[in-house]
Short mmCIF file of C-alpha atoms in Angstrom, two decimals:
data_model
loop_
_atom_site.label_atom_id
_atom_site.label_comp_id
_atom_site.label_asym_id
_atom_site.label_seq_id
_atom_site.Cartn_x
_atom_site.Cartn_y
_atom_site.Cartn_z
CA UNK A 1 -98.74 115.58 153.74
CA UNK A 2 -100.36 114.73 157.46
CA UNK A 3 -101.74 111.85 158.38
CA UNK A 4 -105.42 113.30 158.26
CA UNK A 5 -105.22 113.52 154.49
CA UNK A 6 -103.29 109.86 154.39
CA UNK A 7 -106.54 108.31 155.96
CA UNK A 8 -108.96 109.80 153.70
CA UNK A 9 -106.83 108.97 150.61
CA UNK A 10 -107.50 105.30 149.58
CA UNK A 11 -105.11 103.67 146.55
CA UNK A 12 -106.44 100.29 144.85
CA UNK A 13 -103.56 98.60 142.65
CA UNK A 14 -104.64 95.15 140.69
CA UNK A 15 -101.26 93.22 140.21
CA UNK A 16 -100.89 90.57 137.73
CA UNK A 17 -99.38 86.97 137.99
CA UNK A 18 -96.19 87.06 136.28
CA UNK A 19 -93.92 84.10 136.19
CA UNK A 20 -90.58 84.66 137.43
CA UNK A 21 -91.10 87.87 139.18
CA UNK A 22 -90.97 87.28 143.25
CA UNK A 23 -91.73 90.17 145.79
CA UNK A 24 -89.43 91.02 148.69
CA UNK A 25 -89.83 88.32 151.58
CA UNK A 26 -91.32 90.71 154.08
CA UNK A 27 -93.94 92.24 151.29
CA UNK A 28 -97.36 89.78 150.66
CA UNK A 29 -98.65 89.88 147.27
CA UNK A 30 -102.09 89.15 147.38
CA UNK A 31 -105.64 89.63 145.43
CA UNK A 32 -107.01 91.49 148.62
CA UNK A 33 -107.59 95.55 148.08
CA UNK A 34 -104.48 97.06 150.07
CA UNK A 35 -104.01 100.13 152.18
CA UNK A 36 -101.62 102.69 151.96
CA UNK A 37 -102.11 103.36 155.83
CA UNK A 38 -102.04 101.71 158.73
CA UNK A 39 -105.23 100.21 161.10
CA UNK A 40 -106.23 103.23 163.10
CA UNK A 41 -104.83 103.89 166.67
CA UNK A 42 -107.09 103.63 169.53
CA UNK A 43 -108.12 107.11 171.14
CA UNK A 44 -107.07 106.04 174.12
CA UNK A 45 -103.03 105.80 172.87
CA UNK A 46 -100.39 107.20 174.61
CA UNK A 47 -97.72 109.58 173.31
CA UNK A 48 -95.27 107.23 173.11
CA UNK A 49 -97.02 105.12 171.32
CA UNK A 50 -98.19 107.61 168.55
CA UNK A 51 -94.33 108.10 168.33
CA UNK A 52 -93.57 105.05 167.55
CA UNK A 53 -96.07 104.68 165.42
CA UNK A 54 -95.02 107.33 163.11
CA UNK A 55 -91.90 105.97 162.69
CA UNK A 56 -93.12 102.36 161.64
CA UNK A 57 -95.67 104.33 159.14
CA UNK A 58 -92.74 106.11 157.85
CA UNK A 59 -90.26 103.43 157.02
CA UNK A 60 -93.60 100.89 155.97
CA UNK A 61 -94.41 103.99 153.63
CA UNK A 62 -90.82 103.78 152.23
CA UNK A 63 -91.16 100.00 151.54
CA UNK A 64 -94.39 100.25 150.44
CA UNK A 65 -92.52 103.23 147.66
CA UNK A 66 -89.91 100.76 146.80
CA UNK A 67 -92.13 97.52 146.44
CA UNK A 68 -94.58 99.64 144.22
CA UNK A 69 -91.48 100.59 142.29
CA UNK A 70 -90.42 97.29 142.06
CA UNK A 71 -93.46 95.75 140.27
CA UNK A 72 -93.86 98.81 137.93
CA UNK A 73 -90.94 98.13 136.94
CA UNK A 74 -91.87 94.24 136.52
CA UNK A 75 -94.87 95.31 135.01
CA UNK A 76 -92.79 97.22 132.06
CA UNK A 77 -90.68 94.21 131.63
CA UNK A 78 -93.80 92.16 131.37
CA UNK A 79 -95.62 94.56 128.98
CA UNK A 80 -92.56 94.92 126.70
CA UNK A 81 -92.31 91.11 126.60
CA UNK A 82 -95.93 90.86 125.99
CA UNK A 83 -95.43 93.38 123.14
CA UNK A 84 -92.73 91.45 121.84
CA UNK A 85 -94.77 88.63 121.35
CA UNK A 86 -97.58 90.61 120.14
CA UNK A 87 -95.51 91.54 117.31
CA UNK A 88 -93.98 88.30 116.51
CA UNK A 89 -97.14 86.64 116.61
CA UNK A 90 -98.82 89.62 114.55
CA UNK A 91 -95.30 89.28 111.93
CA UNK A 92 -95.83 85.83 111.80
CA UNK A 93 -99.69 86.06 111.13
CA UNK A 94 -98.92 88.49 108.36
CA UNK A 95 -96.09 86.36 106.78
CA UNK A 96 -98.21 83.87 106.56
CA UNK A 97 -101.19 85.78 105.40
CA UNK A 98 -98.68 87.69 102.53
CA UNK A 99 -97.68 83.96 101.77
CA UNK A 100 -101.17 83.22 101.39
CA UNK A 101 -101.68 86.06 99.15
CA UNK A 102 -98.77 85.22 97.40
CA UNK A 103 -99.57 81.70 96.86
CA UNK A 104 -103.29 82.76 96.12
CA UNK A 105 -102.08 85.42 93.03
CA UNK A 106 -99.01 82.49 91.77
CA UNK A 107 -101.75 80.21 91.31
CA UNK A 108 -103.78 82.65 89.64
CA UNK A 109 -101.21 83.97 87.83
CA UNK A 110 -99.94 80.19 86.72
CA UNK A 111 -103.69 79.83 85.38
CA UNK A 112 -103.86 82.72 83.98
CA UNK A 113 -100.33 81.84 82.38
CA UNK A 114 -101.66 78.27 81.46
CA UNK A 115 -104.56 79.93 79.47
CA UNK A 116 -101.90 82.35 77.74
CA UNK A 117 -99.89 79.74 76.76
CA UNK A 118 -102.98 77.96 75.45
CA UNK A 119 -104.24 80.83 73.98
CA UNK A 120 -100.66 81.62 72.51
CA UNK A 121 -100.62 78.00 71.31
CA UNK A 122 -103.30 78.12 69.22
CA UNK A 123 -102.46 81.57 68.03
CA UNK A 124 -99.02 79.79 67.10
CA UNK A 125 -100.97 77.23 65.32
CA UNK A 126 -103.02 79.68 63.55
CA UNK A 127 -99.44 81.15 62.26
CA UNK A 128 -98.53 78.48 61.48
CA UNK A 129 -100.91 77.57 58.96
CA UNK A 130 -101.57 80.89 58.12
CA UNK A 131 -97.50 81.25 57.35
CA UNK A 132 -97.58 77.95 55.53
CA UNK A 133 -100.10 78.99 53.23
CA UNK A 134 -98.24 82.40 52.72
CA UNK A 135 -95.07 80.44 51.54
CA UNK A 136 -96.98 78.08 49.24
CA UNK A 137 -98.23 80.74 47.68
CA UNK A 138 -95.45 82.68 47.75
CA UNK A 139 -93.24 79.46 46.33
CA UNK A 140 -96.52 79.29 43.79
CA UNK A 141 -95.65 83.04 42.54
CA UNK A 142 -91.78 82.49 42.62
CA UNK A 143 -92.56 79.70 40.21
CA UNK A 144 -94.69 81.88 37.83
CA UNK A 145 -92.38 85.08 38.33
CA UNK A 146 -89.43 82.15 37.36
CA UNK A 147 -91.75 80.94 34.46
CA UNK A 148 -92.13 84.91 33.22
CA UNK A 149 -88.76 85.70 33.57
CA UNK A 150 -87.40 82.60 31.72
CA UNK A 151 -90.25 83.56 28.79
CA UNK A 152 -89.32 87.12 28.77
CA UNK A 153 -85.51 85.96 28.55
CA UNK A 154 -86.57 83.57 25.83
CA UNK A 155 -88.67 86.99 23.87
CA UNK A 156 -85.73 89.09 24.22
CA UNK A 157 -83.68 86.77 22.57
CA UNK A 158 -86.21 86.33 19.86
CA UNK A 159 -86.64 90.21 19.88
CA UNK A 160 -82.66 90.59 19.37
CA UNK A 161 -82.59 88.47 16.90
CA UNK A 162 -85.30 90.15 14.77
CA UNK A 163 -83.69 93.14 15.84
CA UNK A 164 -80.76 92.22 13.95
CA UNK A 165 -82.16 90.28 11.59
CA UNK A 166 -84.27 94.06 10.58
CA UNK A 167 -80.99 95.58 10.63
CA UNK A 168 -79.47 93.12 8.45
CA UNK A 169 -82.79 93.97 6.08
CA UNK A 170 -82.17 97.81 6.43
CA UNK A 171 -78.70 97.53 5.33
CA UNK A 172 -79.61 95.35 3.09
CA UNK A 173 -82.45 97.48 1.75
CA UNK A 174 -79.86 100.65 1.89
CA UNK A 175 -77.81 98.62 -0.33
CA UNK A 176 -80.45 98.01 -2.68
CA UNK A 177 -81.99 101.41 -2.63
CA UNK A 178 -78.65 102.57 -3.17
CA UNK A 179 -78.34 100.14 -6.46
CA UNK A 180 -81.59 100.95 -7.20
CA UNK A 181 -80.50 104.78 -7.46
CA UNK A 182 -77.57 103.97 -9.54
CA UNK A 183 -79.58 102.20 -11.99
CA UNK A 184 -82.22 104.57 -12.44
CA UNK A 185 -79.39 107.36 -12.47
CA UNK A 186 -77.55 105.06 -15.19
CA UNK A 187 -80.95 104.07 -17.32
CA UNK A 188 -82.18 107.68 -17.21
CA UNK A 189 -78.69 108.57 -19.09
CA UNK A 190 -79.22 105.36 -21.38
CA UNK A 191 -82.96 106.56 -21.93
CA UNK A 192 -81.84 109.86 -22.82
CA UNK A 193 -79.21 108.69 -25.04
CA UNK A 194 -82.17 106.26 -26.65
CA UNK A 195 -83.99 108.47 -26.89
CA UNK A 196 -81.78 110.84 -28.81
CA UNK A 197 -81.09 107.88 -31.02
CA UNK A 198 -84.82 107.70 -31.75
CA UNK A 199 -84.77 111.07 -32.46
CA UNK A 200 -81.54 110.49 -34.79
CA UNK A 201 -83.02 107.25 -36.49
CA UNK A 202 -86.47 109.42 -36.94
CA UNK A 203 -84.32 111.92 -38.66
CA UNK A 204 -82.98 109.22 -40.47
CA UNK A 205 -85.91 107.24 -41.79
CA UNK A 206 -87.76 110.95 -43.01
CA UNK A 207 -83.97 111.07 -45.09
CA UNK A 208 -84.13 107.23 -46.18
CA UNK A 209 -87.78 107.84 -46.73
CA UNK A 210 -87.47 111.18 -49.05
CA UNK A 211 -84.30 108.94 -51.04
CA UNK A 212 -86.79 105.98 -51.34
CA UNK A 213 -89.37 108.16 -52.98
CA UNK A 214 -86.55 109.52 -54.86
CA UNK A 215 -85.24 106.07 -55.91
CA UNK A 216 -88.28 104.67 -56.86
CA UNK A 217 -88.66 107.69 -59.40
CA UNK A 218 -84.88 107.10 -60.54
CA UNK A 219 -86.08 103.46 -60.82
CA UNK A 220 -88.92 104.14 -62.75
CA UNK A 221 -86.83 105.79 -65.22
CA UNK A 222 -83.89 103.44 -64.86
CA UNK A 223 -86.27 100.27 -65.92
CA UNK A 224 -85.87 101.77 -69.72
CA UNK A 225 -82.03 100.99 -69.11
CA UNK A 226 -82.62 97.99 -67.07
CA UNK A 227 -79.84 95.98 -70.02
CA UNK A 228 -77.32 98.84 -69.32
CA UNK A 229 -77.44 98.31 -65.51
CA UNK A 230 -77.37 94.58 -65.84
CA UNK A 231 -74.22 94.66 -67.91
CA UNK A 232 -72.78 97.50 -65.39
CA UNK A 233 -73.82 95.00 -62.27
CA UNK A 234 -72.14 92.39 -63.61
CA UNK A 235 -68.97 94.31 -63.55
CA UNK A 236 -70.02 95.37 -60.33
CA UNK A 237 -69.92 91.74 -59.06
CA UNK A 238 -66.56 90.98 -60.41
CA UNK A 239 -65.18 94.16 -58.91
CA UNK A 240 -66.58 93.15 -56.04
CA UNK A 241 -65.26 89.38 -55.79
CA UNK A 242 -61.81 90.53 -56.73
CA UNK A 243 -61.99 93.11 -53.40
CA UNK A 244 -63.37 90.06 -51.43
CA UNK A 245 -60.26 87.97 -52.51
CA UNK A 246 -57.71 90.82 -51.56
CA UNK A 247 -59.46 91.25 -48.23
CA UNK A 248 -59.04 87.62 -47.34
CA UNK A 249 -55.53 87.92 -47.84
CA UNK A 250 -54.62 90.60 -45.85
CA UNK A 251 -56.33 88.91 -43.13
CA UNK A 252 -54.84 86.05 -43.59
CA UNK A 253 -51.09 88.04 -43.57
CA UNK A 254 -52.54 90.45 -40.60
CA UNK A 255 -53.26 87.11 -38.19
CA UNK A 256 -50.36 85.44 -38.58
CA UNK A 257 -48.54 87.72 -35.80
CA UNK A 258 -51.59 87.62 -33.45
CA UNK A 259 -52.11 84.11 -33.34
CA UNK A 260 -48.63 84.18 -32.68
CA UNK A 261 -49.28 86.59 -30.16
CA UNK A 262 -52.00 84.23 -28.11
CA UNK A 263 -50.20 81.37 -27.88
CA UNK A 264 -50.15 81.29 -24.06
CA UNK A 265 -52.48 79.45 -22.54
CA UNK A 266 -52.05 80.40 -18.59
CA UNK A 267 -49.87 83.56 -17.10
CA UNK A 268 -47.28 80.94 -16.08
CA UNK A 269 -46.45 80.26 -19.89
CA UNK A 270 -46.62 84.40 -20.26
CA UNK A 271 -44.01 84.09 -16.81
CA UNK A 272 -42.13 81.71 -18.61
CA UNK A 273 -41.74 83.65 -21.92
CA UNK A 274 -39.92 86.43 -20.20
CA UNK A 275 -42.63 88.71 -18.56
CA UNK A 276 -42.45 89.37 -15.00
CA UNK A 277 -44.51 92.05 -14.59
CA UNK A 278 -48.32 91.91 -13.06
CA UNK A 279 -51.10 93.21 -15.50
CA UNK A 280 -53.40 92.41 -17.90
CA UNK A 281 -52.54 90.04 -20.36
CA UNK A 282 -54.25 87.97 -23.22
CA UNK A 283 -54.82 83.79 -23.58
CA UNK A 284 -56.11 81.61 -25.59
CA UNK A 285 -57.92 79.11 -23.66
CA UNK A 286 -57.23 75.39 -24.15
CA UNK A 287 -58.82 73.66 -27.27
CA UNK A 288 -60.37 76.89 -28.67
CA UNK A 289 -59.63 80.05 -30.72
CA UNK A 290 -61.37 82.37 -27.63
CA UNK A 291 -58.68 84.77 -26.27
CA UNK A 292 -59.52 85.83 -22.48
CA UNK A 293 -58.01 89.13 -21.06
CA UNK A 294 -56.47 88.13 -17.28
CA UNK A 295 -54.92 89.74 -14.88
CA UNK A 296 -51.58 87.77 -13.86
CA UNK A 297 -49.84 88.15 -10.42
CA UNK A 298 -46.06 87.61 -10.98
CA UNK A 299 -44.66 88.38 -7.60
CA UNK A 300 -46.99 86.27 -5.05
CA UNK A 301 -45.14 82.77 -4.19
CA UNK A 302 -42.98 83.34 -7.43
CA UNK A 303 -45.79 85.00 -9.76
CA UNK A 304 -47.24 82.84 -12.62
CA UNK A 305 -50.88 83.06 -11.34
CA UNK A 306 -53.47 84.01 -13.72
CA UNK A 307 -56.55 85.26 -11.40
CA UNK A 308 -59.87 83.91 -11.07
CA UNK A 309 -61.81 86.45 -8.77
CA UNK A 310 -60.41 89.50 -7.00
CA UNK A 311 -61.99 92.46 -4.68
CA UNK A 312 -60.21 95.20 -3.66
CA UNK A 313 -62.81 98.11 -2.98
CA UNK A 314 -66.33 96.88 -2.94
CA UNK A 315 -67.04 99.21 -6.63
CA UNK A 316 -68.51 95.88 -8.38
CA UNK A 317 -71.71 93.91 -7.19
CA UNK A 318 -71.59 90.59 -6.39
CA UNK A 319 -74.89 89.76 -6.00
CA UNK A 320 -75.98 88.67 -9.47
CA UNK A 321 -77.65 85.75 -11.01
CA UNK A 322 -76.39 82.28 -12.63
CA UNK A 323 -75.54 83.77 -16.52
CA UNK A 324 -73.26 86.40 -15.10
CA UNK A 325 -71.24 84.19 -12.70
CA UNK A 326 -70.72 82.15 -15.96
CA UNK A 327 -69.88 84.19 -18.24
CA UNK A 328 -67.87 86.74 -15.98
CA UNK A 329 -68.17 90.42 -14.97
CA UNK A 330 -66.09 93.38 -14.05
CA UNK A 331 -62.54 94.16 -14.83
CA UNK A 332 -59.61 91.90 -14.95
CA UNK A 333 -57.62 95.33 -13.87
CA UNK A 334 -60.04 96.04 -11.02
CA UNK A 335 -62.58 93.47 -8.74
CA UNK A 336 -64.23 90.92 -11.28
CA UNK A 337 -64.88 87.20 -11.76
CA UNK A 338 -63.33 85.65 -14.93
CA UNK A 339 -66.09 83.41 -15.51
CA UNK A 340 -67.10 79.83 -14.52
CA UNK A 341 -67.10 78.15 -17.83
CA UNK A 342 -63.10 79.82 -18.48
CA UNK A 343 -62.52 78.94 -14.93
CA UNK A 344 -64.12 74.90 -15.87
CA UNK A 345 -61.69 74.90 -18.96
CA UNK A 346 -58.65 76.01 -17.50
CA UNK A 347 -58.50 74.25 -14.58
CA UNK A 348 -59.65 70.87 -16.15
CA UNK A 349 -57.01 71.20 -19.23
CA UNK A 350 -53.97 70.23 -16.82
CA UNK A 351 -53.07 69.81 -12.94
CA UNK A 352 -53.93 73.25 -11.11
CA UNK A 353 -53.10 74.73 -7.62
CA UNK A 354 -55.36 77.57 -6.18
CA UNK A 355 -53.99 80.09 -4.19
CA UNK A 356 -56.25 82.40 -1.98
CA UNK A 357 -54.88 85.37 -0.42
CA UNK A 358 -56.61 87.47 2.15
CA UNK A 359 -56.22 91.05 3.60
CA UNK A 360 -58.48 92.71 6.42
CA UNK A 361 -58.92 96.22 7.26
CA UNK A 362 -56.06 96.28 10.22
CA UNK A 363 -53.41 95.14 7.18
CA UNK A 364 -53.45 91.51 8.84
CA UNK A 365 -52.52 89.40 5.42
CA UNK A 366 -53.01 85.35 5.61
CA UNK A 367 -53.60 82.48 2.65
CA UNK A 368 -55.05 79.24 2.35
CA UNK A 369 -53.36 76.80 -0.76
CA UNK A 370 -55.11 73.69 -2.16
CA UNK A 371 -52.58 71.70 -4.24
CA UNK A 372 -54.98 70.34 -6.79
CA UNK A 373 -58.18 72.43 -8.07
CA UNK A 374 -60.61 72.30 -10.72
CA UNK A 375 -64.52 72.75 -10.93
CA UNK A 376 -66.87 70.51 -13.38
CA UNK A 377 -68.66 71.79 -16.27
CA UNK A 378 -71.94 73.89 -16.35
CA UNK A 379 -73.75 69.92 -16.39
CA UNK A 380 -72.62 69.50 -12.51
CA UNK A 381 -73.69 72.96 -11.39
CA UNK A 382 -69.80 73.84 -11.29
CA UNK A 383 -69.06 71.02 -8.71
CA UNK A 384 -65.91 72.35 -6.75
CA UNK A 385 -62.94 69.89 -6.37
CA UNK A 386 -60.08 70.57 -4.06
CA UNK A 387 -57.49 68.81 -1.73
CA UNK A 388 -53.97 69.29 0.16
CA UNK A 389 -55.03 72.23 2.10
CA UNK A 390 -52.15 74.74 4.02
CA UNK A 391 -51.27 78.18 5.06
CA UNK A 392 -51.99 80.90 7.83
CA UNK A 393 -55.72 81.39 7.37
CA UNK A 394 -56.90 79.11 9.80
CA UNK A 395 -55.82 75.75 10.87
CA UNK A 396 -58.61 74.05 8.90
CA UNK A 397 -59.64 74.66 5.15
CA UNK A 398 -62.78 77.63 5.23
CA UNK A 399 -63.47 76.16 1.85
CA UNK A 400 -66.43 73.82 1.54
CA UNK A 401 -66.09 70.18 1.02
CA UNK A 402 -65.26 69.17 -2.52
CA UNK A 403 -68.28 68.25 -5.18
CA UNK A 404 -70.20 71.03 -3.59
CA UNK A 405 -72.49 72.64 -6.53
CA UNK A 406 -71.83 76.65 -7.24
CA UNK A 407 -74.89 78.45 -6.59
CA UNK A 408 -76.45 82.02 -7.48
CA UNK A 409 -79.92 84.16 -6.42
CA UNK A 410 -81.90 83.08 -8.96
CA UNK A 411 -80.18 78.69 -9.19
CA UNK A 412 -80.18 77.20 -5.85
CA UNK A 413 -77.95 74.04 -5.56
CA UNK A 414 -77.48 74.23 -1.97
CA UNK A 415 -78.51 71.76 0.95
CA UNK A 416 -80.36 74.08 2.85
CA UNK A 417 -83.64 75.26 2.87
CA UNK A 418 -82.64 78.85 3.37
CA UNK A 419 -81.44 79.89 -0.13
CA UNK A 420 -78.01 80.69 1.19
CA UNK A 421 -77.13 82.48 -1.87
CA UNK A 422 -79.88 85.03 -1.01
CA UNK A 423 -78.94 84.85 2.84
CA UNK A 424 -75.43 85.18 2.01
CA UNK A 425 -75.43 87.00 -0.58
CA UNK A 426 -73.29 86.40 -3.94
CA UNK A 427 -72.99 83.11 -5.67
CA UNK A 428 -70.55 80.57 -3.90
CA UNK A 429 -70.19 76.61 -3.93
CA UNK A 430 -72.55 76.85 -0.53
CA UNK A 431 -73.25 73.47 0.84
CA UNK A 432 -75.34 74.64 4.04
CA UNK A 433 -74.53 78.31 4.29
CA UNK A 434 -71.02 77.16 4.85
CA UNK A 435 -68.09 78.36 6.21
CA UNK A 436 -66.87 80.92 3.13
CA UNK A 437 -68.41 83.22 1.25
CA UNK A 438 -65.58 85.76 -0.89
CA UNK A 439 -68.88 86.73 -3.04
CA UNK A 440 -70.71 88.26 -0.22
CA UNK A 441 -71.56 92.46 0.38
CA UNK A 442 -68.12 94.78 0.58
CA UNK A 443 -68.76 96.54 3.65
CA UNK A 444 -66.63 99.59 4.30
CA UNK A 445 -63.48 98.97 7.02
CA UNK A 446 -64.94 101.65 8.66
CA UNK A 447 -68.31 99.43 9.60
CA UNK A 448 -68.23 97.77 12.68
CA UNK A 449 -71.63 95.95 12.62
CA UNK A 450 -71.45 92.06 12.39
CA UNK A 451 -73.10 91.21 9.21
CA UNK A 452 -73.47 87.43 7.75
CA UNK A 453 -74.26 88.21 4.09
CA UNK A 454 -70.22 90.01 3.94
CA UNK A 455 -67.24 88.37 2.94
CA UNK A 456 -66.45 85.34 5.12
CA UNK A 457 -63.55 83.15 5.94
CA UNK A 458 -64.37 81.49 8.86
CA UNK A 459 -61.88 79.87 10.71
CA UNK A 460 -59.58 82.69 10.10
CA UNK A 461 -61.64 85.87 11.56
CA UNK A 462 -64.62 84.37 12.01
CA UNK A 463 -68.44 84.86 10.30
CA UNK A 464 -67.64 88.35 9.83
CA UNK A 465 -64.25 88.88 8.04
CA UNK A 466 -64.20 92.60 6.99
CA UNK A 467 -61.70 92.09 4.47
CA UNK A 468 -60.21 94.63 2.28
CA UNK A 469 -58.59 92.85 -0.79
CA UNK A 470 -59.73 89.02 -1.25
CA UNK A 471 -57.76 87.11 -4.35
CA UNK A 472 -57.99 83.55 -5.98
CA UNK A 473 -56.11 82.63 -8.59
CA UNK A 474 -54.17 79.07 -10.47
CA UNK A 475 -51.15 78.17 -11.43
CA UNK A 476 -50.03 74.35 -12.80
CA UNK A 477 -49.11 71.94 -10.27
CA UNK A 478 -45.99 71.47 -11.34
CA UNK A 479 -44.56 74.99 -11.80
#
């Protein structure tokens, strides 16, 4: 580059103020538009002169280089330190504007939260109420469901019981029918046999009939004669009363070895006399001429007992009315009942001890003993009297309470309202239903159905005994 082209070539630099940055001590900083040449030579110069000269332009040209290099380089320091604070004043400006924000959406945010929670408060309230009313009713419907369910306990019970109080009719009713059966089965024979008898006693009456016509002609002839026949019926007579008197004498030699015969009173006497075997025997009954056939056990306890009622098989009813339980029925051999009024005057004649003995359908054998027994006359109902009470069949007496009246189906002398003999079944000294019944229904052992109209003895096996032999019989007190 010559120095024509360095004085056409201007350069205009505008240099800030900056603190702390001082120029060289032989370069002015001012405000003033510089030069980047020197003042112009006069024409009129020498050659030395322009030598010189171009030396001083060349090192001022150098120092102007350096000094220009020195305040760019100022100039960088002061534009990164103005940049620097650009950006910690623009930081700060937008930390304080994102704390703005931030505070600006929290408090939005915390009202917006406040009406939530208000919101959610009375939403909670609403629950509330709303949940309270769900568990009153609720607690309302557990009561009623609570109500239903104790009512529909309360009808099954009463259901069960009719249940079994219909099965306790069937069987009852199968009983009957079956009885029912049996007696038409037994009257159709007995009708048949009538009416063959009818035909027999019409056959008859046509023969008495043709020998009444026949006698009433002999007897219209025979009135002619009417002094022959008188003298003939008087003969007649006298044969007659002579017959009479031999007849009453062989009676009277034929009974003197039967009365001797029924002298015994009770099978203890009949023990006594020699016999010890069990059977059927015959005695005469205290204060009377009546001869009884009884069975007498002598083995049980040292035999002597003459029996009053025994079952062994269930092939007699029970269930019959107030003559037949006084009287008697059935067998002596087999299951009967000797009879109330024999049972009233043997027992009250002396001191008696009854003896029950029981047996049920696993083999299980147990008694009950009274030590003094007797029942009252047909006037007292058969009143029932007995004391000292022992044995294995329970540890209380199943027998009822003594002057308890004996009733039947068709005489009720209970204390209940029920009719116990028709509940029970049978006739038995029943005071309320009581705690024994030996008259009631033979069920099978093979039945397993709890029935209260069976046999009963309860404080040995309960209301339901399902016995399979059942025995009473007396002996004296003092045998």
């Amino acid at each position: 580059m010559d120095s024509s082209s360095l004085k056409r070539r201007r350069y205009t630099f505008v240099l800030p103020e900056v603190e702390h940055c001082q120029p060289p001590t032989d370069f002015q900083v001012t405000n003033d538009l510089q030069r980047d040449s020197p003042p112009e030579a006069e024409p009129d110069s020498s050659q030395a002169k322009q030598g010189k000269a171009q030396k001083e332009r060349s090192s001022w040209q150098e120092r102007k280089l350096e000094s220009l290099e020195s305040a760019m380089e100022n100039n960088t320091q002061w534009l990164h330190k103005l940049e620097n604070f650009i950006q910690e004043n623009v930081r700060s400006g937008m930390d304080e504007i994102k704390r703005t924000a931030v505070h600006t959406q929290t408090a939005a945010m915390l009202e917006m939260g406040t009406n939530l929670l208000s919101q959610s408060a009375e939403q909670t309230r609403k629950l509330t109420d709303v949940e309270t009313q769900v568990l009153n009713q609720t607690s309302r419907l557990e009561i009623q469901l609570l109500e239903y369910s104790l009512f529909t306990n309360r009808l099954e019970k009463h259901i069960l019981l009719q249940t079994q109080e219909i099965s306790r009719l069937s069987d009852k009713n199968s009983f009957l029918e079956q009885r029912l059966l049996a007696l038409e089965a037994r009257y159709g024979r007995e009708l048949q046999g009538l009416q063959s008898e009818k035909q027999q006693l019409q056959e008859l009456l046509e023969r008495q009939s043709r020998l009444v016509g026949q006698l009433q002609g002999e007897l219209g002839s025979s009135t002619l004669n009417s002094t022959l026949l008188q003298r003939q019926q008087a003969v007649l007579t006298d044969t007659v009363q002579q017959l009479l008197a031999m007849v009453n004498h062989c009676n009277e030699i034929s009974s003197m070895p039967k009365a001797e015969s029924l002298r015994f009173r009770d099978c203890a006497e009949i023990l006594r006399s020699g016999a010890s075997e069990s059977g059927l025997y015959s005695i005469r009954l205290p204060n009377s001429t009546q001869t009884v056939k009884v069975f007498c056990d002598m083995k049980t306890r040292g035999g002597g007992w003459t029996v009053l009622q025994h079952r062994t098989n269930g092939s007699v009813n029970f269930h019959r009315g107030w003559r037949d339980y006084k009287v008697g029925f059935g067998e002596p051999s087999g299951e009967h009942w000797l009879g109330n009024d024999i049972i009233h005057r043997l027992t009250n004649s002396q001191e008696y001890s009854l003896h029950v003995q029981l047996k049920d359908r696993e083999g299980n054998e147990a008694f009950s003993h009274y030590d003094r027994f007797y029942i009252d006359g047909e006037g007292h109902n058969y009143s029932l009297h007995a004391e000292g009470f022992s044995g294995t069949a329970g540890r209380s007496s199943s027998l009822t309470h003594s002057g308890t009246q004996f009733s039947t189906k068709d005489r009720d002398n209970d204390h209940c309202t029920c009719k116990c003999a028709q509940l029970a079944s049978g006739g038995w000294w029943f005071e309320a239903c009581g705690p024994s019944n030996l008259n009631g229904i033979y069920y099978p052992p093979s039945s397993s159905v709890v029935r209260y109209n069976g046999i009963k003895w309860y404080y040995w096996k309960g209301p339901n005994l399902m016995a399979t032999t059942t025995t009473m019989m007396v002996r004296p007190a003092n045998f």
